[in-house]
PDB file of C-alpha atoms in Angstrom:
ATOM      1  CA  MET A   1       6.097  15.672 -10.331  1.00 63.00           C
ATOM      2  CA  ASP A   2       9.795  15.270  -9.550  1.00 82.00           C
ATOM      3  CA  ALA A   3      11.783  12.644 -11.408  1.00 90.00           C
ATOM      4  CA  PRO A   4      12.899   9.616  -9.409  1.00 95.00           C
ATOM      5  CA  GLN A   5      16.402   9.814  -7.998  1.00 95.00           C
ATOM      6  CA  PRO A   6      18.897   7.335  -9.491  1.00 95.00           C
ATOM      7  CA  ILE A   7      20.688   4.974  -7.158  1.00 96.00           C
ATOM      8  CA  ASP A   8      24.480   4.955  -6.984  1.00 93.00           C
ATOM      9  CA  LEU A   9      25.129   1.378  -8.031  1.00 91.00           C
ATOM     10  CA  GLU A  10      28.736   1.499  -6.899  1.00 92.00           C
ATOM     11  CA  THR A  11      27.768   1.988  -3.260  1.00 95.00           C
ATOM     12  CA  TRP A  12      24.309   0.292  -3.190  1.00 95.00           C
ATOM     13  CA  PRO A  13      24.446  -2.779  -0.921  1.00 95.00           C
ATOM     14  CA  ARG A  14      21.538  -4.310  -2.764  1.00 95.00           C
ATOM     15  CA  ARG A  15      22.989  -4.161  -6.269  1.00 96.00           C
ATOM     16  CA  GLN A  16      23.653  -7.880  -6.671  1.00 97.00           C
ATOM     17  CA  HIS A  17      20.300  -8.884  -5.160  1.00 97.00           C
ATOM     18  CA  PHE A  18      18.469  -6.376  -7.390  1.00 96.00           C
ATOM     19  CA  GLU A  19      20.091  -7.668 -10.576  1.00 95.00           C
ATOM     20  CA  HIS A  20      19.535 -11.333  -9.619  1.00 96.00           C
ATOM     21  CA  TYR A  21      15.825 -11.039  -8.805  1.00 96.00           C
ATOM     22  CA  LEU A  22      15.023  -8.557 -11.533  1.00 94.00           C
ATOM     23  CA  ARG A  23      16.859 -10.116 -14.507  1.00 92.00           C
ATOM     24  CA  THR A  24      18.351 -13.533 -13.721  1.00 95.00           C
ATOM     25  CA  VAL A  25      15.512 -15.020 -11.645  1.00 94.00           C
ATOM     26  CA  PRO A  26      12.565 -12.569 -11.824  1.00 93.00           C
ATOM     27  CA  CYS A  27      10.752 -13.106  -8.568  1.00 92.00           C
ATOM     28  CA  THR A  28       7.906 -11.600  -6.579  1.00 94.00           C
ATOM     29  CA  TYR A  29       6.489 -12.851  -3.304  1.00 95.00           C
ATOM     30  CA  ALA A  30       3.472 -12.279  -1.114  1.00 96.00           C
ATOM     31  CA  ILE A  31       2.898 -12.472   2.613  1.00 97.00           C
ATOM     32  CA  THR A  32      -0.442 -12.462   4.373  1.00 98.00           C
ATOM     33  CA  VAL A  33      -0.765 -11.549   8.081  1.00 98.00           C
ATOM     34  CA  GLU A  34      -3.462 -10.773  10.593  1.00 98.00           C
ATOM     35  CA  VAL A  35      -3.081  -7.404  12.299  1.00 98.00           C
ATOM     36  CA  ASP A  36      -4.777  -6.591  15.608  1.00 98.00           C
ATOM     37  CA  ALA A  37      -6.950  -3.585  14.751  1.00 98.00           C
ATOM     38  CA  THR A  38      -9.015  -3.406  17.957  1.00 98.00           C
ATOM     39  CA  GLU A  39      -7.732  -0.036  19.162  1.00 98.00           C
ATOM     40  CA  PHE A  40      -7.622   1.324  15.642  1.00 98.00           C
ATOM     41  CA  ALA A  41     -11.262   0.421  14.879  1.00 98.00           C
ATOM     42  CA  ALA A  42     -12.402   2.022  18.139  1.00 97.00           C
ATOM     43  CA  ALA A  43     -10.454   5.207  17.444  1.00 97.00           C
ATOM     44  CA  VAL A  44     -11.836   5.497  13.918  1.00 98.00           C
ATOM     45  CA  ARG A  45     -15.338   4.982  15.217  1.00 97.00           C
ATOM     46  CA  ARG A  46     -14.955   7.610  17.944  1.00 96.00           C
ATOM     47  CA  ALA A  47     -13.489  10.105  15.528  1.00 97.00           C
ATOM     48  CA  GLY A  48     -16.196   9.563  12.912  1.00 97.00           C
ATOM     49  CA  ARG A  49     -13.554   8.805  10.301  1.00 97.00           C
ATOM     50  CA  ARG A  50     -13.649   6.235   7.486  1.00 97.00           C
ATOM     51  CA  THR A  51     -11.921   2.924   8.064  1.00 98.00           C
ATOM     52  CA  TYR A  52     -10.720   2.250   4.517  1.00 98.00           C
ATOM     53  CA  ILE A  53      -9.267   5.721   4.091  1.00 98.00           C
ATOM     54  CA  SER A  54      -7.525   5.451   7.463  1.00 98.00           C
ATOM     55  CA  GLN A  55      -6.014   2.090   6.516  1.00 98.00           C
ATOM     56  CA  ILE A  56      -4.809   3.592   3.211  1.00 98.00           C
ATOM     57  CA  TRP A  57      -3.141   6.514   4.985  1.00 98.00           C
ATOM     58  CA  ALA A  58      -1.346   4.232   7.383  1.00 98.00           C
ATOM     59  CA  LEU A  59       0.048   2.122   4.547  1.00 98.00           C
ATOM     60  CA  ALA A  60       1.041   5.253   2.583  1.00 98.00           C
ATOM     61  CA  GLN A  61       2.780   6.664   5.595  1.00 98.00           C
ATOM     62  CA  LEU A  62       4.935   3.585   5.839  1.00 98.00           C
ATOM     63  CA  VAL A  63       5.601   3.246   2.112  1.00 98.00           C
ATOM     64  CA  ASN A  64       6.866   6.818   2.130  1.00 98.00           C
ATOM     65  CA  ARG A  65       9.095   6.038   5.118  1.00 98.00           C
ATOM     66  CA  HIS A  66      11.190   3.401   3.305  1.00 98.00           C
ATOM     67  CA  ASP A  67      13.051   3.703   0.003  1.00 97.00           C
ATOM     68  CA  GLU A  68      12.598   0.031  -0.932  1.00 97.00           C
ATOM     69  CA  PHE A  69       8.857   0.530  -1.330  1.00 98.00           C
ATOM     70  CA  ARG A  70       9.218   3.604  -3.551  1.00 98.00           C
ATOM     71  CA  MET A  71      11.492   2.109  -6.183  1.00 97.00           C
ATOM     72  CA  THR A  72      11.053   2.216  -9.939  1.00 97.00           C
ATOM     73  CA  LEU A  73      13.011   1.771 -13.140  1.00 95.00           C
ATOM     74  CA  ASP A  74      14.059   5.016 -14.847  1.00 93.00           C
ATOM     75  CA  ALA A  75      14.157   5.722 -18.567  1.00 89.00           C
ATOM     76  CA  ALA A  76      17.484   3.899 -18.811  1.00 90.00           C
ATOM     77  CA  ASP A  77      15.998   0.845 -17.060  1.00 90.00           C
ATOM     78  CA  ALA A  78      18.144   1.532 -14.000  1.00 93.00           C
ATOM     79  CA  PRO A  79      16.864   1.486 -10.388  1.00 96.00           C
ATOM     80  CA  ALA A  80      15.708   4.788  -8.911  1.00 97.00           C
ATOM     81  CA  VAL A  81      13.637   5.973  -5.962  1.00 98.00           C
ATOM     82  CA  TRP A  82      10.649   8.299  -6.004  1.00 98.00           C
ATOM     83  CA  GLY A  83      10.769  11.080  -3.473  1.00 97.00           C
ATOM     84  CA  ARG A  84       7.132  10.466  -2.652  1.00 97.00           C
ATOM     85  CA  THR A  85       4.516   7.962  -3.808  1.00 98.00           C
ATOM     86  CA  HIS A  86       0.736   8.177  -3.697  1.00 98.00           C
ATOM     87  CA  PRO A  87      -1.898   5.500  -2.991  1.00 98.00           C
ATOM     88  CA  SER A  88      -4.099   4.321  -5.860  1.00 98.00           C
ATOM     89  CA  PHE A  89      -7.069   2.472  -4.426  1.00 98.00           C
ATOM     90  CA  THR A  90     -10.256   0.686  -5.478  1.00 97.00           C
ATOM     91  CA  ILE A  91     -13.799   1.791  -4.862  1.00 97.00           C
ATOM     92  CA  PHE A  92     -16.760  -0.510  -5.382  1.00 96.00           C
ATOM     93  CA  ASN A  93     -19.880   0.142  -7.444  1.00 94.00           C
ATOM     94  CA  ALA A  94     -22.454  -2.198  -5.895  1.00 92.00           C
ATOM     95  CA  GLU A  95     -25.079  -1.615  -8.527  1.00 92.00           C
ATOM     96  CA  ARG A  96     -22.733  -2.661 -11.358  1.00 93.00           C
ATOM     97  CA  GLU A  97     -20.675  -5.075  -9.262  1.00 95.00           C
ATOM     98  CA  THR A  98     -17.526  -3.519 -10.657  1.00 96.00           C
ATOM     99  CA  PHE A  99     -14.802  -1.292  -9.150  1.00 96.00           C
ATOM    100  CA  ALA A 100     -12.951   1.788 -10.153  1.00 97.00           C
ATOM    101  CA  SER A 101      -9.366   2.757  -9.375  1.00 98.00           C
ATOM    102  CA  VAL A 102      -8.829   6.241  -8.008  1.00 98.00           C
ATOM    103  CA  TRP A 103      -5.941   7.951  -6.275  1.00 98.00           C
ATOM    104  CA  THR A 104      -5.258  10.741  -3.815  1.00 98.00           C
ATOM    105  CA  PRO A 105      -1.958  12.571  -3.343  1.00 98.00           C
ATOM    106  CA  PHE A 106      -0.324  11.410  -0.122  1.00 98.00           C
ATOM    107  CA  ASP A 107      -0.305  13.984   2.640  1.00 98.00           C
ATOM    108  CA  PRO A 108       1.550  13.227   5.909  1.00 97.00           C
ATOM    109  CA  ASP A 109      -1.255  15.129   7.634  1.00 98.00           C
ATOM    110  CA  TYR A 110      -3.785  12.371   8.246  1.00 98.00           C
ATOM    111  CA  ALA A 111      -6.814  14.644   8.550  1.00 97.00           C
ATOM    112  CA  ALA A 112      -5.977  16.468   5.331  1.00 98.00           C
ATOM    113  CA  PHE A 113      -5.473  13.213   3.446  1.00 98.00           C
ATOM    114  CA  HIS A 114      -8.681  11.732   4.869  1.00 98.00           C
ATOM    115  CA  ASP A 115     -10.782  14.672   3.711  1.00 98.00           C
ATOM    116  CA  ALA A 116      -9.185  14.739   0.262  1.00 98.00           C
ATOM    117  CA  ALA A 117      -9.641  11.006  -0.244  1.00 98.00           C
ATOM    118  CA  ALA A 118     -13.272  11.158   0.982  1.00 98.00           C
ATOM    119  CA  GLN A 119     -13.933  13.868  -1.599  1.00 98.00           C
ATOM    120  CA  VAL A 120     -12.382  11.757  -4.359  1.00 98.00           C
ATOM    121  CA  ILE A 121     -14.540   8.755  -3.395  1.00 97.00           C
ATOM    122  CA  ALA A 122     -17.696  10.849  -3.247  1.00 97.00           C
ATOM    123  CA  GLU A 123     -16.975  12.368  -6.630  1.00 97.00           C
ATOM    124  CA  HIS A 124     -16.421   9.018  -8.354  1.00 97.00           C
ATOM    125  CA  ALA A 125     -18.698   6.661  -6.306  1.00 93.00           C
ATOM    126  CA  GLY A 126     -21.057   6.040  -9.214  1.00 91.00           C
ATOM    127  CA  THR A 127     -18.504   6.096 -12.022  1.00 95.00           C
ATOM    128  CA  THR A 128     -18.631   3.601 -14.870  1.00 94.00           C
ATOM    129  CA  GLU A 129     -14.990   4.211 -15.755  1.00 96.00           C
ATOM    130  CA  PHE A 130     -12.152   2.000 -14.583  1.00 97.00           C
ATOM    131  CA  PHE A 131      -9.832   5.005 -14.174  1.00 98.00           C
ATOM    132  CA  PRO A 132     -12.181   8.007 -13.778  1.00 97.00           C
ATOM    133  CA  GLN A 133      -9.279  10.393 -13.055  1.00 98.00           C
ATOM    134  CA  GLY A 134      -7.235   9.068 -15.913  1.00 97.00           C
ATOM    135  CA  ALA A 135      -4.200   6.871 -15.489  1.00 94.00           C
ATOM    136  CA  PRO A 136      -2.709   7.046 -12.002  1.00 95.00           C
ATOM    137  CA  PRO A 137       0.674   8.755 -11.739  1.00 96.00           C
ATOM    138  CA  PRO A 138       3.744   6.591 -12.227  1.00 96.00           C
ATOM    139  CA  ASN A 139       4.779   7.256  -8.632  1.00 97.00           C
ATOM    140  CA  SER A 140       1.761   5.416  -7.175  1.00 98.00           C
ATOM    141  CA  PHE A 141       1.177   2.077  -5.467  1.00 98.00           C
ATOM    142  CA  ASP A 142      -1.970  -0.009  -5.239  1.00 98.00           C
ATOM    143  CA  VAL A 143      -4.344  -0.716  -2.339  1.00 98.00           C
ATOM    144  CA  SER A 144      -7.495  -2.774  -2.606  1.00 97.00           C
ATOM    145  CA  SER A 145     -10.035  -4.063  -0.117  1.00 97.00           C
ATOM    146  CA  LEU A 146     -12.183  -7.216   0.151  1.00 97.00           C
ATOM    147  CA  PRO A 147     -14.542  -6.095   2.899  1.00 95.00           C
ATOM    148  CA  TRP A 148     -16.861  -9.033   2.138  1.00 97.00           C
ATOM    149  CA  THR A 149     -14.506 -11.722   3.457  1.00 97.00           C
ATOM    150  CA  SER A 150     -11.559 -12.358   5.675  1.00 97.00           C
ATOM    151  CA  PHE A 151      -8.667 -14.414   4.318  1.00 97.00           C
ATOM    152  CA  THR A 152      -5.563 -16.183   5.452  1.00 96.00           C
ATOM    153  CA  GLY A 153      -3.790 -16.067   2.092  1.00 95.00           C
ATOM    154  CA  PHE A 154      -3.934 -13.879  -0.966  1.00 95.00           C
ATOM    155  CA  THR A 155      -1.679 -13.784  -4.017  1.00 92.00           C
ATOM    156  CA  LEU A 156      -1.885 -11.836  -7.266  1.00 90.00           C
ATOM    157  CA  ASN A 157      -0.584 -13.524 -10.413  1.00 86.00           C
ATOM    158  CA  ILE A 158       0.807 -10.747 -12.586  1.00 84.00           C
ATOM    159  CA  ASP A 159       1.739 -11.982 -16.057  1.00 81.00           C
ATOM    160  CA  GLY A 160       4.750 -10.112 -17.335  1.00 76.00           C
ATOM    161  CA  GLY A 161       5.010  -8.076 -14.141  1.00 73.00           C
ATOM    162  CA  SER A 162       8.704  -8.501 -13.568  1.00 79.00           C
ATOM    163  CA  GLY A 163       9.252  -4.769 -13.991  1.00 87.00           C
ATOM    164  CA  HIS A 164       6.518  -3.791 -11.479  1.00 92.00           C
ATOM    165  CA  LEU A 165       8.456  -2.747  -8.389  1.00 96.00           C
ATOM    166  CA  ALA A 166       5.782  -0.949  -6.385  1.00 97.00           C
ATOM    167  CA  PRO A 167       4.119  -2.852  -3.514  1.00 98.00           C
ATOM    168  CA  ILE A 168       0.530  -4.049  -3.781  1.00 98.00           C
ATOM    169  CA  PHE A 169      -1.609  -4.201  -0.602  1.00 98.00           C
ATOM    170  CA  THR A 170      -4.910  -6.086  -0.167  1.00 98.00           C
ATOM    171  CA  LEU A 171      -7.047  -5.625   2.950  1.00 98.00           C
ATOM    172  CA  GLY A 172      -9.718  -8.062   4.138  1.00 98.00           C
ATOM    173  CA  ARG A 173     -12.734  -8.058   6.408  1.00 98.00           C
ATOM    174  CA  TYR A 174     -12.195  -7.907  10.148  1.00 98.00           C
ATOM    175  CA  VAL A 175     -12.517 -11.203  11.958  1.00 97.00           C
ATOM    176  CA  GLU A 176     -13.273 -11.280  15.684  1.00 97.00           C
ATOM    177  CA  ARG A 177     -11.345 -13.687  17.818  1.00 96.00           C
ATOM    178  CA  GLU A 178     -11.192 -13.808  21.613  1.00 95.00           C
ATOM    179  CA  GLY A 179     -12.559 -10.306  21.841  1.00 96.00           C
ATOM    180  CA  ARG A 180     -10.057  -8.793  19.406  1.00 98.00           C
ATOM    181  CA  LEU A 181     -10.599  -7.489  15.877  1.00 98.00           C
ATOM    182  CA  LEU A 182      -8.060  -8.872  13.419  1.00 98.00           C
ATOM    183  CA  LEU A 183      -7.436  -7.352  10.011  1.00 98.00           C
ATOM    184  CA  PRO A 184      -6.132  -9.542   7.142  1.00 98.00           C
ATOM    185  CA  LEU A 185      -3.370  -7.779   5.201  1.00 98.00           C
ATOM    186  CA  ALA A 186      -1.613  -9.172   2.102  1.00 98.00           C
ATOM    187  CA  VAL A 187       1.538  -7.527   0.806  1.00 98.00           C
ATOM    188  CA  GLN A 188       2.882  -8.401  -2.623  1.00 97.00           C
ATOM    189  CA  ILE A 189       6.316  -7.146  -3.502  1.00 96.00           C
ATOM    190  CA  HIS A 190       9.148  -7.663  -5.985  1.00 96.00           C
ATOM    191  CA  HIS A 191      12.024  -9.557  -4.469  1.00 96.00           C
ATOM    192  CA  ALA A 192      14.432  -7.320  -6.380  1.00 96.00           C
ATOM    193  CA  VAL A 193      13.646  -4.382  -4.109  1.00 97.00           C
ATOM    194  CA  ALA A 194      12.758  -5.969  -0.799  1.00 97.00           C
ATOM    195  CA  ASP A 195      13.491  -9.130   1.136  1.00 97.00           C
ATOM    196  CA  GLY A 196      11.439 -10.685   3.882  1.00 97.00           C
ATOM    197  CA  PHE A 197      13.241  -8.486   6.372  1.00 98.00           C
ATOM    198  CA  HIS A 198      11.983  -5.300   4.759  1.00 98.00           C
ATOM    199  CA  THR A 199       8.393  -6.485   4.360  1.00 98.00           C
ATOM    200  CA  ALA A 200       8.350  -7.811   7.935  1.00 98.00           C
ATOM    201  CA  ARG A 201       9.549  -4.421   9.184  1.00 98.00           C
ATOM    202  CA  LEU A 202       6.748  -2.681   7.292  1.00 98.00           C
ATOM    203  CA  VAL A 203       4.199  -5.127   8.750  1.00 98.00           C
ATOM    204  CA  THR A 204       5.557  -4.534  12.245  1.00 98.00           C
ATOM    205  CA  GLU A 205       5.292  -0.776  11.823  1.00 98.00           C
ATOM    206  CA  PHE A 206       1.778  -1.143  10.475  1.00 98.00           C
ATOM    207  CA  ARG A 207       0.859  -3.153  13.591  1.00 98.00           C
ATOM    208  CA  GLU A 208       2.294  -0.361  15.738  1.00 98.00           C
ATOM    209  CA  LEU A 209       0.326   2.352  13.937  1.00 98.00           C
ATOM    210  CA  LEU A 210      -2.917   0.444  14.433  1.00 98.00           C
ATOM    211  CA  ALA A 211      -2.082  -0.414  18.068  1.00 98.00           C
ATOM    212  CA  HIS A 212      -1.422   3.240  18.919  1.00 98.00           C
ATOM    213  CA  PRO A 213      -3.965   5.177  16.774  1.00 97.00           C
ATOM    214  CA  ASP A 214      -3.525   8.574  18.421  1.00 97.00           C
ATOM    215  CA  TRP A 215      -2.960   9.949  14.900  1.00 98.00           C
ATOM    216  CA  VAL A 216      -6.623   9.313  14.149  1.00 97.00           C
ATOM    217  CA  THR A 217      -7.865  11.734  16.772  1.00 88.00           C
ATOM    218  CA  ASP A 218      -5.013  14.257  17.064  1.00 77.00           C
TER     219      ASP A 218
END
């Protein structure tokens, strides 16, 4: 694993914002949106692919497109950017009513990632361990799913999490409205690394990926 690349603070436009929201006024925020997933759901069904894995890949593709969602603090407590980050995601054990956290290396090739993630899920589906693969790598971000309910708001309360700079995504159950399938998506992010503009851009790009899901069947 490559070390994160330090940011040149002398030229970084976000330096003052970062320092303010990380140290002076530690601040995270969350936004919940509904994303039209009608075309996406149909494409996944036609291709015989798995919905959750496909959602995870789409989010990972976007996280790896933008530096602000791959940020961390280096050993000197200075801001740095991972070259690539990998999704860590939850899988549910219905018998125990608990979940495990697993991860799969991100691959920009959707089909390759899908197959690798499906193998990880199959291998650990009945696990009794919280982290059956061991601790996820430091260059990872979290995705979880609540397929049992839709929601219009979702916020995580992370005690002492002011140094957690990676985004956290929560997906909900589809809701049908006027013939369209809508997917609840909650994004939690540290204000030190991203403003509303950056998160809104990611949401817009996620909408576009789901509206034009050619990548599912290519």
